[in-house]
PDB file of C-alpha atoms in Angstrom:
ATOM      1  CA  MET Y   1     -22.240 -21.209  21.766  1.00 53.00           C
ATOM      2  CA  SER Y   2     -19.308 -19.830  19.763  1.00 66.00           C
ATOM      3  CA  LYS Y   3     -17.797 -22.205  17.213  1.00 72.00           C
ATOM      4  CA  ILE Y   4     -14.695 -20.064  16.560  1.00 77.00           C
ATOM      5  CA  ASN Y   5     -11.754 -20.003  18.930  1.00 80.00           C
ATOM      6  CA  LEU Y   6     -12.032 -16.815  20.975  1.00 84.00           C
ATOM      7  CA  CYS Y   7      -8.330 -15.906  20.680  1.00 87.00           C
ATOM      8  CA  PHE Y   8      -8.363 -16.481  16.905  1.00 85.00           C
ATOM      9  CA  LYS Y   9     -11.467 -14.324  16.544  1.00 86.00           C
ATOM     10  CA  ARG Y  10     -10.011 -11.491  18.624  1.00 88.00           C
ATOM     11  CA  ILE Y  11      -6.796 -11.424  16.565  1.00 89.00           C
ATOM     12  CA  PHE Y  12      -8.794 -11.260  13.328  1.00 88.00           C
ATOM     13  CA  VAL Y  13     -11.083  -8.501  14.634  1.00 89.00           C
ATOM     14  CA  PHE Y  14      -8.138  -6.542  16.066  1.00 90.00           C
ATOM     15  CA  PHE Y  15      -6.268  -6.373  12.758  1.00 89.00           C
ATOM     16  CA  ASN Y  16      -9.446  -5.493  10.887  1.00 89.00           C
ATOM     17  CA  VAL Y  17     -10.070  -2.624  13.301  1.00 91.00           C
ATOM     18  CA  LEU Y  18      -6.504  -1.386  12.712  1.00 90.00           C
ATOM     19  CA  PHE Y  19      -7.031  -1.454   8.950  1.00 88.00           C
ATOM     20  CA  ALA Y  20     -10.375   0.292   9.358  1.00 89.00           C
ATOM     21  CA  ILE Y  21      -8.591   3.121  11.197  1.00 91.00           C
ATOM     22  CA  LEU Y  22      -5.937   3.203   8.450  1.00 87.00           C
ATOM     23  CA  GLY Y  23      -8.638   3.384   5.787  1.00 86.00           C
ATOM     24  CA  ALA Y  24     -10.400   6.198   7.645  1.00 89.00           C
ATOM     25  CA  LEU Y  25      -7.128   8.157   7.871  1.00 90.00           C
ATOM     26  CA  ILE Y  26      -6.435   7.707   4.146  1.00 85.00           C
ATOM     27  CA  LEU Y  27     -10.002   8.715   3.330  1.00 85.00           C
ATOM     28  CA  SER Y  28      -9.777  11.822   5.535  1.00 87.00           C
ATOM     29  CA  LEU Y  29      -6.430  12.772   4.012  1.00 86.00           C
ATOM     30  CA  GLY Y  30      -7.838  12.404   0.499  1.00 79.00           C
ATOM     31  CA  LEU Y  31     -10.908  14.487   1.296  1.00 82.00           C
ATOM     32  CA  LEU Y  32      -8.772  17.185   2.920  1.00 84.00           C
ATOM     33  CA  ALA Y  33      -6.436  17.310  -0.074  1.00 78.00           C
ATOM     34  CA  HIS Y  34      -9.434  17.444  -2.417  1.00 74.00           C
ATOM     35  CA  VAL Y  35     -10.891  20.447  -0.578  1.00 75.00           C
ATOM     36  CA  GLN Y  36      -7.569  22.296  -0.503  1.00 74.00           C
ATOM     37  CA  LEU Y  37      -6.831  21.677  -4.189  1.00 68.00           C
ATOM     38  CA  HIS Y  38     -10.360  22.680  -5.143  1.00 64.00           C
ATOM     39  CA  GLU Y  39     -10.046  25.936  -3.229  1.00 63.00           C
ATOM     40  CA  ALA Y  40      -6.668  26.570  -4.866  1.00 57.00           C
ATOM     41  CA  GLY Y  41      -8.203  26.048  -8.305  1.00 55.00           C
ATOM     42  CA  GLY Y  42      -6.398  22.785  -9.068  1.00 53.00           C
ATOM     43  CA  ASN Y  43      -7.787  20.714 -11.923  1.00 53.00           C
ATOM     44  CA  LYS Y  44      -5.651  17.561 -11.692  1.00 55.00           C
ATOM     45  CA  LEU Y  45      -7.425  15.669  -8.919  1.00 63.00           C
ATOM     46  CA  THR Y  46      -6.870  12.117 -10.221  1.00 66.00           C
ATOM     47  CA  GLY Y  47      -4.386  11.188  -7.482  1.00 65.00           C
ATOM     48  CA  VAL Y  48      -6.652  12.595  -4.787  1.00 74.00           C
ATOM     49  CA  ILE Y  49      -9.664  10.663  -6.101  1.00 79.00           C
ATOM     50  CA  VAL Y  50      -7.631   7.439  -6.091  1.00 78.00           C
ATOM     51  CA  LEU Y  51      -6.617   8.169  -2.481  1.00 79.00           C
ATOM     52  CA  VAL Y  52     -10.256   8.649  -1.459  1.00 82.00           C
ATOM     53  CA  VAL Y  53     -11.389   5.465  -3.206  1.00 85.00           C
ATOM     54  CA  VAL Y  54      -8.569   3.366  -1.679  1.00 83.00           C
ATOM     55  CA  GLY Y  55      -9.301   4.671   1.823  1.00 85.00           C
ATOM     56  CA  PHE Y  56     -13.020   4.029   1.442  1.00 88.00           C
ATOM     57  CA  VAL Y  57     -12.511   0.452   0.155  1.00 88.00           C
ATOM     58  CA  ILE Y  58     -10.068  -0.409   2.961  1.00 87.00           C
ATOM     59  CA  PHE Y  59     -12.467   0.961   5.583  1.00 89.00           C
ATOM     60  CA  ILE Y  60     -15.535  -0.905   4.236  1.00 90.00           C
ATOM     61  CA  LEU Y  61     -13.697  -4.232   3.848  1.00 89.00           C
ATOM     62  CA  SER Y  62     -12.213  -4.006   7.349  1.00 90.00           C
ATOM     63  CA  VAL Y  63     -15.611  -3.266   8.898  1.00 90.00           C
ATOM     64  CA  LEU Y  64     -17.114  -6.141   6.907  1.00 90.00           C
ATOM     65  CA  GLY Y  65     -14.491  -8.602   8.128  1.00 89.00           C
ATOM     66  CA  ALA Y  66     -14.678  -7.481  11.769  1.00 90.00           C
ATOM     67  CA  TYR Y  67     -18.495  -7.668  11.787  1.00 90.00           C
ATOM     68  CA  GLY Y  68     -18.583 -11.106  10.147  1.00 88.00           C
ATOM     69  CA  ALA Y  69     -16.081 -12.529  12.631  1.00 88.00           C
ATOM     70  CA  GLN Y  70     -17.648 -10.961  15.715  1.00 87.00           C
ATOM     71  CA  LYS Y  71     -21.180 -12.102  14.821  1.00 87.00           C
ATOM     72  CA  GLU Y  72     -19.957 -15.350  13.239  1.00 85.00           C
ATOM     73  CA  ASN Y  73     -22.055 -14.519  10.189  1.00 88.00           C
ATOM     74  CA  ARG Y  74     -21.305 -17.093   7.503  1.00 88.00           C
ATOM     75  CA  ASN Y  75     -22.614 -15.065   4.546  1.00 91.00           C
ATOM     76  CA  VAL Y  76     -20.623 -11.953   5.491  1.00 91.00           C
ATOM     77  CA  LEU Y  77     -17.460 -13.995   5.939  1.00 90.00           C
ATOM     78  CA  ILE Y  78     -17.970 -15.665   2.548  1.00 92.00           C
ATOM     79  CA  ALA Y  79     -18.335 -12.246   0.900  1.00 92.00           C
ATOM     80  CA  PHE Y  80     -15.199 -11.065   2.718  1.00 91.00           C
ATOM     81  CA  PHE Y  81     -13.302 -14.184   1.620  1.00 92.00           C
ATOM     82  CA  VAL Y  82     -14.254 -13.748  -2.051  1.00 93.00           C
ATOM     83  CA  ILE Y  83     -13.293 -10.062  -2.067  1.00 91.00           C
ATOM     84  CA  MET Y  84      -9.973 -10.805  -0.356  1.00 90.00           C
ATOM     85  CA  CYS Y  85      -9.155 -13.489  -2.930  1.00 92.00           C
ATOM     86  CA  MET Y  86      -9.906 -11.078  -5.768  1.00 91.00           C
ATOM     87  CA  GLY Y  87      -7.862  -8.360  -4.052  1.00 88.00           C
ATOM     88  CA  THR Y  88      -4.914 -10.709  -3.549  1.00 91.00           C
ATOM     89  CA  ILE Y  89      -4.881 -11.677  -7.234  1.00 92.00           C
ATOM     90  CA  SER Y  90      -5.148  -8.031  -8.326  1.00 90.00           C
ATOM     91  CA  LEU Y  91      -2.384  -6.839  -5.984  1.00 88.00           C
ATOM     92  CA  PHE Y  92       0.070  -9.549  -7.009  1.00 91.00           C
ATOM     93  CA  ARG Y  93      -0.756  -8.971 -10.670  1.00 92.00           C
ATOM     94  CA  MET Y  94      -0.022  -5.241 -10.373  1.00 89.00           C
ATOM     95  CA  ALA Y  95       3.199  -6.019  -8.496  1.00 89.00           C
ATOM     96  CA  VAL Y  96       4.336  -8.278 -11.334  1.00 91.00           C
ATOM     97  CA  GLN Y  97       3.462  -5.603 -13.906  1.00 89.00           C
ATOM     98  CA  ILE Y  98       5.486  -3.004 -11.997  1.00 86.00           C
ATOM     99  CA  ALA Y  99       8.461  -5.362 -11.744  1.00 86.00           C
ATOM    100  CA  ILE Y 100       8.308  -6.131 -15.486  1.00 86.00           C
ATOM    101  CA  SER Y 101       7.807  -2.538 -16.675  1.00 84.00           C
ATOM    102  CA  ARG Y 102      10.340  -1.056 -14.248  1.00 81.00           C
ATOM    103  CA  GLU Y 103      13.330  -1.315 -16.580  1.00 81.00           C
ATOM    104  CA  GLN Y 104      11.255  -0.026 -19.492  1.00 82.00           C
ATOM    105  CA  VAL Y 105      10.180   3.063 -17.533  1.00 79.00           C
ATOM    106  CA  ILE Y 106      13.777   3.835 -16.559  1.00 78.00           C
ATOM    107  CA  SER Y 107      14.958   3.250 -20.142  1.00 79.00           C
ATOM    108  CA  GLU Y 108      12.311   5.593 -21.566  1.00 76.00           C
ATOM    109  CA  PHE Y 109      13.248   8.261 -19.045  1.00 75.00           C
ATOM    110  CA  GLN Y 110      16.907   8.016 -20.007  1.00 70.00           C
ATOM    111  CA  LYS Y 111      15.957   8.798 -23.607  1.00 71.00           C
ATOM    112  CA  LEU Y 112      14.473  12.149 -22.635  1.00 71.00           C
ATOM    113  CA  GLY Y 113      16.281  15.327 -23.576  1.00 65.00           C
ATOM    114  CA  HIS Y 114      15.921  18.714 -25.211  1.00 71.00           C
ATOM    115  CA  LEU Y 115      14.099  20.347 -22.351  1.00 73.00           C
ATOM    116  CA  ASP Y 116      13.662  23.457 -24.462  1.00 67.00           C
ATOM    117  CA  GLN Y 117      10.982  21.516 -26.384  1.00 68.00           C
ATOM    118  CA  ALA Y 118       9.177  20.232 -23.298  1.00 71.00           C
ATOM    119  CA  ASP Y 119       5.821  21.578 -22.110  1.00 72.00           C
ATOM    120  CA  SER Y 120       5.508  24.247 -19.426  1.00 76.00           C
ATOM    121  CA  ASP Y 121       4.686  21.805 -16.597  1.00 76.00           C
ATOM    122  CA  ILE Y 122       7.884  19.806 -17.140  1.00 78.00           C
ATOM    123  CA  LYS Y 123       9.942  22.990 -17.429  1.00 81.00           C
ATOM    124  CA  ASN Y 124       8.527  24.388 -14.185  1.00 83.00           C
ATOM    125  CA  THR Y 125       9.152  21.097 -12.370  1.00 82.00           C
ATOM    126  CA  MET Y 126      12.720  20.909 -13.665  1.00 84.00           C
ATOM    127  CA  GLU Y 127      13.478  24.493 -12.660  1.00 85.00           C
ATOM    128  CA  LEU Y 128      12.176  23.825  -9.147  1.00 86.00           C
ATOM    129  CA  LEU Y 129      14.338  20.707  -8.913  1.00 86.00           C
ATOM    130  CA  GLN Y 130      17.391  22.566 -10.225  1.00 84.00           C
ATOM    131  CA  LEU Y 131      17.026  25.262  -7.581  1.00 84.00           C
ATOM    132  CA  ASN Y 132      16.714  22.765  -4.723  1.00 85.00           C
ATOM    133  CA  ALA Y 133      19.118  20.026  -5.872  1.00 84.00           C
ATOM    134  CA  LYS Y 134      21.768  22.374  -7.358  1.00 86.00           C
ATOM    135  CA  CYS Y 135      21.809  20.603 -10.716  1.00 86.00           C
ATOM    136  CA  CYS Y 136      21.147  21.485 -14.342  1.00 86.00           C
ATOM    137  CA  GLY Y 137      19.546  19.607 -17.249  1.00 83.00           C
ATOM    138  CA  LEU Y 138      18.902  15.883 -17.390  1.00 84.00           C
ATOM    139  CA  PHE Y 139      21.954  13.913 -18.494  1.00 81.00           C
ATOM    140  CA  ASN Y 140      23.895  16.399 -20.640  1.00 81.00           C
ATOM    141  CA  GLY Y 141      23.854  19.317 -18.250  1.00 82.00           C
ATOM    142  CA  TYR Y 142      22.953  22.767 -19.544  1.00 81.00           C
ATOM    143  CA  LYS Y 143      23.101  21.460 -23.140  1.00 83.00           C
ATOM    144  CA  ASP Y 144      19.688  19.827 -22.633  1.00 80.00           C
ATOM    145  CA  TRP Y 145      18.193  23.334 -22.506  1.00 82.00           C
ATOM    146  CA  GLY Y 146      19.600  24.347 -25.893  1.00 78.00           C
ATOM    147  CA  ASN Y 147      19.958  28.119 -26.116  1.00 78.00           C
ATOM    148  CA  GLU Y 148      17.393  28.758 -23.381  1.00 77.00           C
ATOM    149  CA  VAL Y 149      19.289  27.918 -20.211  1.00 81.00           C
ATOM    150  CA  PRO Y 150      17.108  29.066 -17.266  1.00 82.00           C
ATOM    151  CA  THR Y 151      18.392  31.079 -14.358  1.00 83.00           C
ATOM    152  CA  SER Y 152      17.761  28.121 -12.029  1.00 84.00           C
ATOM    153  CA  CYS Y 153      20.943  26.578 -13.499  1.00 84.00           C
ATOM    154  CA  ASN Y 154      23.088  29.568 -12.593  1.00 83.00           C
ATOM    155  CA  CYS Y 155      25.918  29.014 -10.174  1.00 82.00           C
ATOM    156  CA  GLU Y 156      27.568  32.035  -8.604  1.00 75.00           C
ATOM    157  CA  ASP Y 157      30.916  30.582  -7.552  1.00 67.00           C
ATOM    158  CA  THR Y 158      32.481  29.395 -10.833  1.00 63.00           C
ATOM    159  CA  LYS Y 159      35.593  28.201  -8.989  1.00 67.00           C
ATOM    160  CA  HIS Y 160      33.583  25.620  -7.065  1.00 67.00           C
ATOM    161  CA  ASP Y 161      33.677  21.981  -8.211  1.00 72.00           C
ATOM    162  CA  ARG Y 162      29.929  21.878  -8.733  1.00 76.00           C
ATOM    163  CA  CYS Y 163      30.026  24.837 -11.149  1.00 82.00           C
ATOM    164  CA  GLN Y 164      31.257  25.159 -14.716  1.00 78.00           C
ATOM    165  CA  VAL Y 165      31.673  28.129 -17.006  1.00 75.00           C
ATOM    166  CA  TYR Y 166      28.742  28.521 -19.364  1.00 71.00           C
ATOM    167  CA  SER Y 167      29.821  31.410 -21.609  1.00 65.00           C
ATOM    168  CA  SER Y 168      32.895  33.414 -22.449  1.00 56.00           C
ATOM    169  CA  ASP Y 169      32.218  35.407 -19.324  1.00 56.00           C
ATOM    170  CA  GLU Y 170      34.117  33.590 -16.584  1.00 56.00           C
ATOM    171  CA  ASN Y 171      31.680  34.909 -13.999  1.00 64.00           C
ATOM    172  CA  GLN Y 172      28.748  33.196 -15.705  1.00 70.00           C
ATOM    173  CA  GLY Y 173      28.541  29.615 -14.483  1.00 80.00           C
ATOM    174  CA  VAL Y 174      25.993  26.801 -14.277  1.00 83.00           C
ATOM    175  CA  PHE Y 175      25.729  23.699 -12.130  1.00 84.00           C
ATOM    176  CA  SER Y 176      27.848  20.929 -13.583  1.00 82.00           C
ATOM    177  CA  GLN Y 177      25.877  18.046 -12.045  1.00 85.00           C
ATOM    178  CA  PRO Y 178      22.950  16.884 -14.232  1.00 86.00           C
ATOM    179  CA  CYS Y 179      19.574  16.249 -12.599  1.00 85.00           C
ATOM    180  CA  GLY Y 180      18.947  12.941 -14.410  1.00 84.00           C
ATOM    181  CA  PRO Y 181      20.762  10.683 -11.894  1.00 85.00           C
ATOM    182  CA  ILE Y 182      18.978  12.436  -9.019  1.00 86.00           C
ATOM    183  CA  ILE Y 183      15.585  11.907 -10.678  1.00 84.00           C
ATOM    184  CA  LEU Y 184      16.470   8.266 -11.374  1.00 85.00           C
ATOM    185  CA  GLY Y 185      17.255   7.813  -7.689  1.00 86.00           C
ATOM    186  CA  TYR Y 186      13.853   9.238  -6.730  1.00 86.00           C
ATOM    187  CA  LEU Y 187      12.182   7.100  -9.403  1.00 84.00           C
ATOM    188  CA  ASN Y 188      13.872   3.916  -8.175  1.00 87.00           C
ATOM    189  CA  THR Y 189      12.860   4.698  -4.602  1.00 88.00           C
ATOM    190  CA  ALA Y 190       9.250   5.361  -5.619  1.00 86.00           C
ATOM    191  CA  LEU Y 191       9.076   2.121  -7.633  1.00 86.00           C
ATOM    192  CA  ASN Y 192      10.598   0.127  -4.766  1.00 89.00           C
ATOM    193  CA  ILE Y 193       8.110   1.576  -2.272  1.00 89.00           C
ATOM    194  CA  THR Y 194       5.181   0.960  -4.639  1.00 87.00           C
ATOM    195  CA  LEU Y 195       6.293  -2.599  -5.377  1.00 89.00           C
ATOM    196  CA  GLY Y 196       6.802  -3.327  -1.676  1.00 90.00           C
ATOM    197  CA  ALA Y 197       3.383  -1.862  -0.841  1.00 88.00           C
ATOM    198  CA  PHE Y 198       1.612  -4.039  -3.420  1.00 88.00           C
ATOM    199  CA  ILE Y 199       3.430  -7.192  -2.265  1.00 91.00           C
ATOM    200  CA  GLY Y 200       2.852  -6.376   1.417  1.00 90.00           C
ATOM    201  CA  PHE Y 201      -0.861  -5.683   0.980  1.00 88.00           C
ATOM    202  CA  GLY Y 202      -1.125  -8.793  -1.195  1.00 89.00           C
ATOM    203  CA  VAL Y 203       0.342 -10.962   1.558  1.00 91.00           C
ATOM    204  CA  LEU Y 204      -1.986  -9.387   4.136  1.00 89.00           C
ATOM    205  CA  SER Y 205      -4.982  -9.948   1.859  1.00 89.00           C
ATOM    206  CA  LEU Y 206      -3.988 -13.591   1.417  1.00 92.00           C
ATOM    207  CA  LEU Y 207      -3.618 -14.027   5.179  1.00 91.00           C
ATOM    208  CA  ALA Y 208      -7.027 -12.417   5.770  1.00 90.00           C
ATOM    209  CA  ALA Y 209      -8.584 -14.720   3.169  1.00 91.00           C
ATOM    210  CA  VAL Y 210      -7.073 -17.815   4.817  1.00 92.00           C
ATOM    211  CA  MET Y 211      -8.245 -16.745   8.292  1.00 90.00           C
ATOM    212  CA  SER Y 212     -11.766 -16.011   7.050  1.00 90.00           C
ATOM    213  CA  LEU Y 213     -11.845 -19.422   5.305  1.00 91.00           C
ATOM    214  CA  VAL Y 214     -10.888 -21.118   8.567  1.00 90.00           C
ATOM    215  CA  MET Y 215     -13.752 -19.349  10.357  1.00 89.00           C
ATOM    216  CA  ILE Y 216     -16.212 -20.274   7.589  1.00 89.00           C
ATOM    217  CA  ILE Y 217     -15.220 -23.938   7.947  1.00 89.00           C
ATOM    218  CA  ARG Y 218     -15.629 -23.769  11.705  1.00 87.00           C
ATOM    219  CA  ILE Y 219     -19.062 -22.145  11.450  1.00 86.00           C
ATOM    220  CA  THR Y 220     -20.390 -24.607   8.858  1.00 84.00           C
ATOM    221  CA  ALA Y 221     -19.052 -27.666  10.675  1.00 73.00           C
ATOM    222  CA  PRO Y 222     -21.844 -29.710  12.325  1.00 71.00           C
ATOM    223  CA  THR Y 223     -22.062 -29.657  16.090  1.00 63.00           C
ATOM    224  CA  VAL Y 224     -20.913 -32.968  17.538  1.00 59.00           C
ATOM    225  CA  SER Y 225     -22.680 -34.000  20.714  1.00 58.00           C
ATOM    226  CA  PRO Y 226     -20.472 -35.516  23.395  1.00 59.00           C
ATOM    227  CA  PRO Y 227     -20.845 -39.303  23.626  1.00 62.00           C
ATOM    228  CA  ALA Y 228     -22.819 -40.813  26.492  1.00 57.00           C
ATOM    229  CA  ILE Y 229     -20.704 -42.007  29.376  1.00 62.00           C
ATOM    230  CA  PHE Y 230     -21.484 -45.384  30.886  1.00 55.00           C
ATOM    231  CA  ASP Y 231     -20.070 -46.453  34.184  1.00 58.00           C
ATOM    232  CA  LEU Y 232     -18.341 -49.775  33.629  1.00 60.00           C
ATOM    233  CA  ASN Y 233     -17.598 -50.199  37.310  1.00 63.00           C
ATOM    234  CA  TYR Y 234     -21.197 -51.062  38.153  1.00 57.00           C
ATOM    235  CA  LYS Y 235     -21.634 -52.856  41.450  1.00 62.00           C
ATOM    236  CA  PRO Y 236     -24.906 -54.526  42.352  1.00 60.00           C
ATOM    237  CA  PRO Y 237     -26.441 -53.478  45.663  1.00 58.00           C
ATOM    238  CA  LYS Y 238     -25.782 -55.556  48.695  1.00 60.00           C
ATOM    239  CA  TYR Y 239     -28.245 -58.304  49.566  1.00 55.00           C
ATOM    240  CA  SER Y 240     -28.879 -56.756  52.934  1.00 56.00           C
ATOM    241  CA  GLU Y 241     -29.983 -53.507  51.271  1.00 52.00           C
ATOM    242  CA  LEU Y 242     -32.555 -55.297  49.044  1.00 50.00           C
ATOM    243  CA  VAL Y 243     -34.059 -57.682  51.635  1.00 55.00           C
ATOM    244  CA  PRO Y 244     -35.301 -55.991  54.817  1.00 57.00           C
ATOM    245  CA  SER Y 245     -34.139 -57.587  58.011  1.00 54.00           C
ATOM    246  CA  ALA Y 246     -36.717 -59.521  60.031  1.00 51.00           C
TER     247      ALA Y 246
END
């Protein structure tokens, strides 16, 4: 006989199945990206490896929780509860670290400059951003590039508000808007999404831990037998039924 409420169990299993599907999708996406980057000759696979590990962990934990609840296995549910508690603490701790270091990251970025002294990866990324966002430099415009202003800063229509004259030649213009504020907007959005993801997954982990604890308590609780029922309205048999008639 099941000791856990059927509706409660089904809700717990349902959400674990959803997270198992999510973990499988993340794992598949990470493996696909790993194969494509490997074929393209990419060496920086750290982000892809993290994606694979996260997807695998989510999938295994979800399967573990769904199996423990469906079979009402106390040991599996205890293991799931302990892991969820550890995950909740880790997620909230990382969220706090992101919230604390957020201003420091933005402040350090604002100190950047002199793109002419940056490495090739940063230069290539900046030139790609300048072409797409129609901007130039970080916070000081073309001056951040020193004497090596790239062609990605060039603006054809010097009479337009977004262009400014770069040299004595009035036909040579560059984008007047710096890229720094645009990058800061992307950075703020990325930090907000990351912080929200950590807090959201932390709350879900805490909820899963509480639900698994409830099921553990229900499973370990002793079975109480129903009390015996005595009929207090006892009526003795009639005298005529006990003594046969002559």
